[in-house]
Amino acid sequence: MPVPIPRQRAVLAAEGGQAHAAPRHDAAAPAHDTTAQGSGNGNGSGLSLLVIEDDPAGSLPVPELLDSAGKPIRIRTARNLTEAERLLTDDVHCILLDLALAGPGATAADEDELVALKHVLRLAPRHAVLALTADGDAERGAEAVRVGAQDYLFRDELDGRLLSRAIRYAVERKRADAAQRQLTESRLRAQENARLERGLLPTPLLEGSPLRFAARYRPGRSRALLGGDFYDTVRTPDGSVHVMIGDVCGHGPDEAALGVELRIAWRALTFAGLCGDELLSTLQKVLEHERADDEIFATLCTVDIAPDGRRAGLCLAGHPSPLIAREGRPAELLPYESSGPALGLLPRARWPRKQVELGGKWSLMLYTDGLIEGRIGRGNQRLGQEGMVEMVRRQIAAGLQGDELLEAAVNEVRDLNGGDLTDDVAVLLLDRAPGGR
């Protein structure tokens, strides 16, 4: 037998225990009904109710319903859950479900009396739901609320005032529950961000070293989670200071988690005595086993500074070369001609370690590409490494150093871009001043 076409009506006054329907709208085009234009979250100019009952036109007396503004509440009726699913559009605010309705596939032997309600809650998780139960069956109504309904009503006690108030209450309670859930999720995300930040941006282990350390991190625009930028700095028992900075391609929790793994692996391998090509080859194996897919790669820059602070070994894996400012000389980039590919691109790649002279007094700045890929003004021109070098030279000439230098650099890059950068920015600075700590 064909399923009857669902009908929609605006209920006005109850006469003789039944509500007479106003002229019907065409059921095939319910979008033309302007009584309520909203979504299931309760936003709109009116309220609409979906009644699910075996024969709502013949057995359920629906009285006159008005919303808080005195406007008629639009009512849709469905004889079964199949019809209800068709009528459950975004402009429905509340569902009134008769608990006596049989659930999908239910038999007389079913012990679960709330199977229909559970089906509706799965079908409409964003909608407010009122449960309709037999007169005096408060235990079943309370169980319906425990399962997920916003409230329950007795079938024989329905009147316009009670039902209108119950609908408004259910919609507002659902909205409050949704707001509370979003707040809880926001707090959980904040806690997750904090954990990721501690993993990506750790406290440096430089006890006993005369080097001074500073760092800045700024997430890219419109991201709640950190991206894949990470760094670390440690001092090994022989007095050498090791520093690294890296960037996993992409943004999100998976990339951030991989960045944390690479940073922790780098710290462990460094304390185990590895450096240069041997260390980076091992990190590539870690990345290959831990990444979500074969397209993920990571750039990396590592510097190991000798105990006397005058020499260093540099390895680049597809990463921008650090900037060094020596006493009496303008800031410049360290040599990068011998750099290797990013980790994860070539299975048998090699990363040569280049020896560089630092001098007696110097500042070494490591950064991710977010610092140099910002635009200059409204055009397509990028700041680039040359522009960054000129910018840092000016700031050093103005007497900036340490935290102030990094803060000024990040702020100027943002200002040149005309707002927040699209990519994350991580930048750190190591200073050596002989005779000071």
XYZ file of C-alpha atoms in Angstrom:
437
model
C 0.000 0.000 0.000
C 1.459 3.422 -0.878
C 2.551 5.627 2.021
C 0.175 8.596 2.488
C 1.638 11.966 1.509
C 2.697 13.832 4.697
C 0.657 16.939 5.315
C 1.492 20.201 6.997
C -0.993 22.450 8.738
C -1.117 25.614 10.804
C -3.246 24.859 13.885
C -5.578 27.621 14.956
C -8.452 26.877 17.391
C -9.584 23.618 18.962
C -13.230 22.812 18.620
C -14.976 19.744 19.980
C -11.668 18.294 21.173
C -10.098 18.444 17.685
C -8.090 21.108 15.928
C -9.416 22.043 12.510
C -6.699 22.557 9.939
C -6.324 25.723 7.992
C -6.124 25.371 4.187
C -3.238 23.035 3.436
C -0.033 24.011 1.717
C 1.231 21.853 -1.070
C 3.149 19.078 0.673
C 5.530 18.806 -2.234
C 6.814 22.339 -1.673
C 6.997 22.969 2.086
C 9.773 25.500 1.593
C 7.130 28.065 0.619
C 5.648 28.031 4.118
C 6.808 31.238 5.757
C 5.304 30.684 9.197
C 8.710 29.693 10.536
C 12.005 30.215 8.760
C 14.661 28.818 11.023
C 16.782 25.807 11.719
C 16.580 22.978 14.161
C 18.578 24.969 16.686
C 15.725 27.368 17.328
C 16.885 30.353 15.273
C 14.167 31.934 13.146
C 11.009 34.024 13.137
C 8.736 31.284 14.520
C 8.544 27.752 15.870
C 7.500 24.572 14.116
C 6.506 21.228 15.629
C 6.645 17.756 14.118
C 4.058 15.422 15.688
C 4.780 11.709 15.277
C 1.743 9.599 16.179
C -0.136 6.668 14.639
C -3.083 8.841 13.587
C -2.561 12.411 14.781
C -5.571 13.782 12.882
C -7.963 11.320 14.445
C -6.800 10.566 17.957
C -4.490 13.310 19.262
C -6.259 16.562 20.171
C -3.768 19.309 19.329
C -4.961 22.607 20.790
C -4.128 26.082 19.631
C -0.398 26.687 19.903
C 1.251 30.088 20.051
C 4.887 30.964 20.453
C 6.211 33.605 22.854
C 5.499 36.339 20.277
C 1.880 35.239 19.895
C 2.418 33.716 16.448
C 0.855 30.329 15.581
C 3.262 27.428 15.895
C 3.417 25.553 12.620
C 2.614 21.854 12.951
C 3.565 18.934 10.759
C 2.165 15.456 11.314
C 3.561 12.024 10.556
C 1.920 8.633 11.037
C 5.189 6.719 11.261
C 8.950 7.195 11.407
C 9.314 6.920 7.633
C 7.053 9.936 7.119
C 8.779 11.714 9.999
C 12.174 11.358 8.340
C 10.834 13.059 5.198
C 9.366 15.941 7.181
C 12.376 16.418 9.444
C 13.901 19.449 7.722
C 16.043 22.160 9.255
C 13.072 24.425 9.891
C 11.595 21.966 12.414
C 12.398 23.076 15.953
C 10.727 20.457 18.134
C 9.406 16.890 17.842
C 6.431 15.563 19.794
C 6.675 11.763 19.823
C 3.995 9.369 21.057
C 5.906 6.722 23.016
C 3.236 4.187 22.066
C 4.447 4.365 18.465
C 6.175 1.172 17.362
C 9.822 1.528 16.497
C 11.331 0.383 13.173
C 11.255 -3.407 12.999
C 9.707 -3.663 16.472
C 7.510 -6.634 17.448
C 5.087 -7.234 20.251
C 7.781 -9.216 22.053
C 10.193 -6.261 22.251
C 11.010 -5.294 25.809
C 12.428 -1.879 24.929
C 9.443 0.481 25.100
C 11.570 3.451 24.007
C 12.882 2.007 20.748
C 10.976 4.621 18.700
C 12.343 7.441 20.859
C 15.908 6.177 20.498
C 15.443 6.004 16.746
C 14.196 9.603 16.652
C 17.107 10.793 18.811
C 19.554 9.174 16.400
C 17.696 10.618 13.449
C 17.452 14.159 14.873
C 20.353 14.801 17.282
C 20.040 18.604 16.922
C 16.279 18.833 17.535
C 14.382 19.206 20.792
C 12.199 16.177 21.564
C 9.073 15.952 23.742
C 7.833 12.512 24.770
C 4.065 11.877 24.940
C 3.012 9.120 27.318
C -0.189 7.730 28.799
C -1.855 9.556 31.667
C -0.067 8.833 34.959
C 2.839 6.912 33.370
C 5.438 9.212 34.923
C 8.011 6.437 35.213
C 8.086 5.918 31.461
C 8.212 9.674 30.869
C 11.147 10.057 33.258
C 12.947 7.224 31.487
C 12.404 9.033 28.175
C 14.080 12.148 29.616
C 16.965 10.035 30.888
C 17.418 8.585 27.402
C 17.553 12.036 25.794
C 14.164 13.735 25.515
C 13.932 17.307 26.800
C 10.632 16.701 28.677
C 7.567 14.453 28.767
C 3.812 15.187 28.694
C 0.703 13.187 29.617
C -1.520 12.502 26.633
C -4.811 13.250 28.403
C -3.633 16.543 29.909
C -2.691 18.380 26.724
C -3.893 21.934 26.379
C -2.644 24.835 24.319
C -0.935 26.688 27.139
C 0.880 23.636 28.496
C 2.022 22.350 25.127
C 3.127 25.775 23.862
C 5.161 26.330 27.010
C 6.641 22.814 26.821
C 7.723 23.374 23.200
C 9.427 26.681 24.017
C 11.086 25.154 27.076
C 12.307 22.117 25.127
C 13.780 24.268 22.332
C 15.575 26.563 24.777
C 16.828 23.624 26.840
C 18.171 21.933 23.703
C 19.861 25.180 22.733
C 21.391 25.494 26.214
C 22.546 21.878 26.115
C 24.168 22.477 22.735
C 25.901 25.613 24.030
C 27.170 23.723 27.067
C 28.424 20.910 24.867
C 30.240 23.381 22.618
C 31.793 25.018 25.679
C 32.973 21.637 26.952
C 34.398 20.747 23.541
C 36.133 24.128 23.411
C 37.724 23.509 26.795
C 38.854 20.048 25.705
C 40.360 21.517 22.537
C 42.159 24.131 24.638
C 43.580 21.378 26.842
C 44.619 19.437 23.766
C 46.262 22.540 22.341
C 48.168 23.037 25.589
C 49.423 19.459 25.524
C 50.469 19.777 21.891
C 52.161 23.098 22.603
C 54.180 21.579 25.437
C 55.217 18.811 23.057
C 56.047 21.042 20.105
C 57.579 23.976 21.987
C 59.429 22.595 25.017
C 61.568 24.251 27.635
C 65.188 24.194 26.435
C 67.708 22.103 28.386
C 70.649 24.505 28.561
C 71.756 24.225 32.177
C 75.441 25.114 32.464
C 75.604 26.809 29.058
C 76.516 30.500 28.627
C 74.183 30.775 25.648
C 70.981 32.790 25.963
C 67.784 31.412 24.467
C 64.606 33.109 23.218
C 61.702 31.829 21.122
C 58.398 32.937 19.633
C 55.530 30.951 18.146
C 52.452 32.381 16.453
C 49.774 30.167 14.859
C 48.472 30.929 11.403
C 45.112 32.524 10.697
C 41.829 30.705 11.488
C 43.321 27.680 13.223
C 42.384 26.461 16.671
C 45.087 23.823 16.732
C 48.783 24.299 16.400
C 50.344 23.425 13.079
C 53.372 21.269 12.452
C 56.126 23.717 13.513
C 58.422 22.438 16.277
C 61.813 23.158 17.839
C 64.117 22.059 20.638
C 67.449 22.923 22.260
C 69.583 20.739 24.534
C 73.090 20.672 25.996
C 74.832 17.303 26.023
C 77.295 16.162 28.728
C 80.325 17.097 26.580
C 79.230 20.774 26.704
C 77.947 20.938 23.114
C 74.655 22.743 22.492
C 72.300 21.250 19.921
C 69.403 23.183 18.430
C 66.817 22.242 15.844
C 63.706 23.642 14.200
C 61.322 21.860 11.853
C 58.018 22.011 10.043
C 55.669 19.152 9.131
C 53.698 19.942 5.988
C 50.042 20.623 6.670
C 48.091 21.864 9.664
C 46.012 19.983 12.183
C 46.231 17.475 15.023
C 47.881 14.724 12.959
C 50.652 17.026 11.754
C 51.106 18.480 15.234
C 51.334 14.993 16.750
C 53.934 13.968 14.160
C 55.917 17.118 14.956
C 55.899 16.164 18.641
C 57.154 12.676 17.785
C 59.967 14.026 15.617
C 61.043 16.511 18.283
C 61.125 13.888 21.042
C 62.970 11.472 18.748
C 65.514 14.195 17.927
C 66.125 14.889 21.614
C 66.576 11.179 22.413
C 68.897 10.585 19.452
C 70.926 13.691 20.294
C 71.471 12.546 23.878
C 72.448 9.145 22.453
C 75.312 10.847 20.589
C 73.939 10.983 17.024
C 74.271 14.062 14.825
C 74.405 15.043 11.205
C 73.462 12.544 8.511
C 73.132 9.623 10.941
C 70.617 11.515 13.065
C 68.554 12.777 10.116
C 68.478 9.344 8.452
C 67.052 7.881 11.672
C 64.504 10.691 11.952
C 63.381 9.968 8.405
C 62.701 6.350 9.397
C 60.615 7.609 12.326
C 58.637 9.885 9.998
C 58.059 7.141 7.422
C 56.627 4.812 10.063
C 54.514 7.422 11.894
C 53.059 9.607 9.138
C 49.431 9.196 8.121
C 50.221 8.847 4.394
C 53.193 8.822 2.048
C 52.634 12.445 0.979
C 53.614 13.837 4.387
C 57.130 15.271 4.729
C 58.999 17.532 7.129
C 61.709 20.124 6.754
C 64.412 20.365 9.401
C 67.405 22.460 10.387
C 69.892 21.225 12.982
C 72.886 23.052 14.444
C 75.398 21.553 16.886
C 77.574 24.160 18.591
C 80.989 23.194 19.943
C 81.641 23.536 23.708
C 83.769 26.642 23.136
C 80.883 28.266 21.244
C 83.054 29.335 18.300
C 82.222 26.618 15.762
C 79.117 24.717 14.692
C 77.925 21.965 12.394
C 74.918 22.738 10.184
C 72.521 20.293 8.503
C 69.589 21.383 6.364
C 66.796 19.079 5.220
C 64.787 21.246 2.851
C 64.667 24.004 5.476
C 65.622 27.701 5.236
C 69.163 28.451 6.366
C 69.625 30.170 9.766
C 70.585 33.809 10.043
C 73.718 34.801 11.980
C 74.687 38.243 13.293
C 78.355 38.488 14.322
C 79.957 41.363 16.175
C 81.082 44.074 13.750
C 79.475 42.392 10.735
C 76.006 42.670 9.173
C 73.558 39.827 9.692
C 73.665 37.183 6.963
C 72.450 33.692 6.152
C 74.666 30.705 6.902
C 75.812 28.760 3.817
C 73.115 26.509 2.416
C 74.614 25.135 -0.814
C 75.044 21.619 0.638
C 71.515 21.188 1.957
C 69.607 17.925 1.536
C 65.954 17.161 0.762
C 63.123 17.329 3.263
C 62.590 14.249 5.387
C 60.238 11.750 3.807
C 60.804 12.684 0.151
C 63.689 10.398 -0.909
C 64.180 6.983 0.706
C 68.003 6.945 0.574
C 68.771 10.650 0.883
C 71.879 12.061 2.568
C 72.305 15.256 4.577
C 75.892 16.550 4.650
C 77.047 18.364 7.775
C 78.748 21.666 7.007
C 81.237 23.167 9.453
C 80.806 26.922 10.020
C 82.787 29.469 12.048
C 80.678 31.494 14.453
C 83.228 33.735 16.123
C 83.377 35.077 19.649
C 80.134 37.053 19.960
C 77.143 36.172 17.827
C 73.371 35.729 17.563
C 71.935 32.778 15.662
C 68.292 32.886 14.507
C 66.429 29.779 13.319
C 62.914 30.093 11.855
C 60.212 28.305 9.872
C 59.087 29.419 6.423
C 56.050 31.214 7.848
C 58.405 34.101 8.686
C 59.506 34.622 5.094
C 56.431 33.666 3.052
C 54.215 36.555 4.153
C 53.232 39.101 1.509
C 54.397 42.676 1.265
C 51.334 44.875 0.930
C 48.444 43.920 -1.331
C 50.481 42.520 -4.199
C 51.926 39.057 -4.712
C 55.446 39.937 -3.606
C 56.750 37.859 -0.709
C 59.125 39.022 1.991
C 61.569 36.215 1.250
C 64.893 35.534 2.918
C 66.545 38.654 1.535
C 63.768 40.858 2.864
C 63.971 39.142 6.241
C 67.726 39.702 6.429
C 67.308 43.413 5.698
C 64.542 43.664 8.279
C 66.632 41.995 11.004
C 69.638 44.166 10.178
C 67.550 47.281 10.759
C 66.190 45.953 14.030
C 69.647 45.010 15.329
C 70.954 48.442 14.316
C 68.134 49.910 16.424
C 69.530 48.063 19.458
C 67.027 45.200 19.630
C 68.156 41.791 20.834
C 66.790 38.621 22.435
C 63.032 38.546 23.060
C 62.578 42.124 21.859
C 64.223 41.304 18.526
C 62.013 38.258 17.936
C 58.855 40.099 18.929
C 59.678 42.996 16.617
C 60.474 40.643 13.730
C 57.233 38.665 14.027
C 55.135 41.830 14.418
C 56.716 43.545 11.421
C 56.196 40.494 9.219
C 52.544 40.464 10.242
C 52.171 44.197 9.559
C 53.790 43.854 6.136
C 51.330 41.061 5.348
C 48.413 43.322 6.267
C 47.160 40.988 9.002
C 47.635 37.519 10.402
C 49.819 35.193 8.389
C 48.295 32.125 6.750
C 51.108 29.867 7.986
C 52.428 29.249 11.479
C 55.582 31.070 12.532
C 58.204 29.614 14.863
C 61.448 31.471 15.454
C 64.174 31.046 18.055
C 67.381 32.873 18.916
C 70.634 31.779 20.538
C 73.044 34.496 21.722
C 76.663 34.135 22.791
C 78.311 36.972 24.651
C 81.697 35.917 26.143
C 81.961 36.601 29.828
C 78.177 36.660 30.412
C 75.578 34.011 31.160
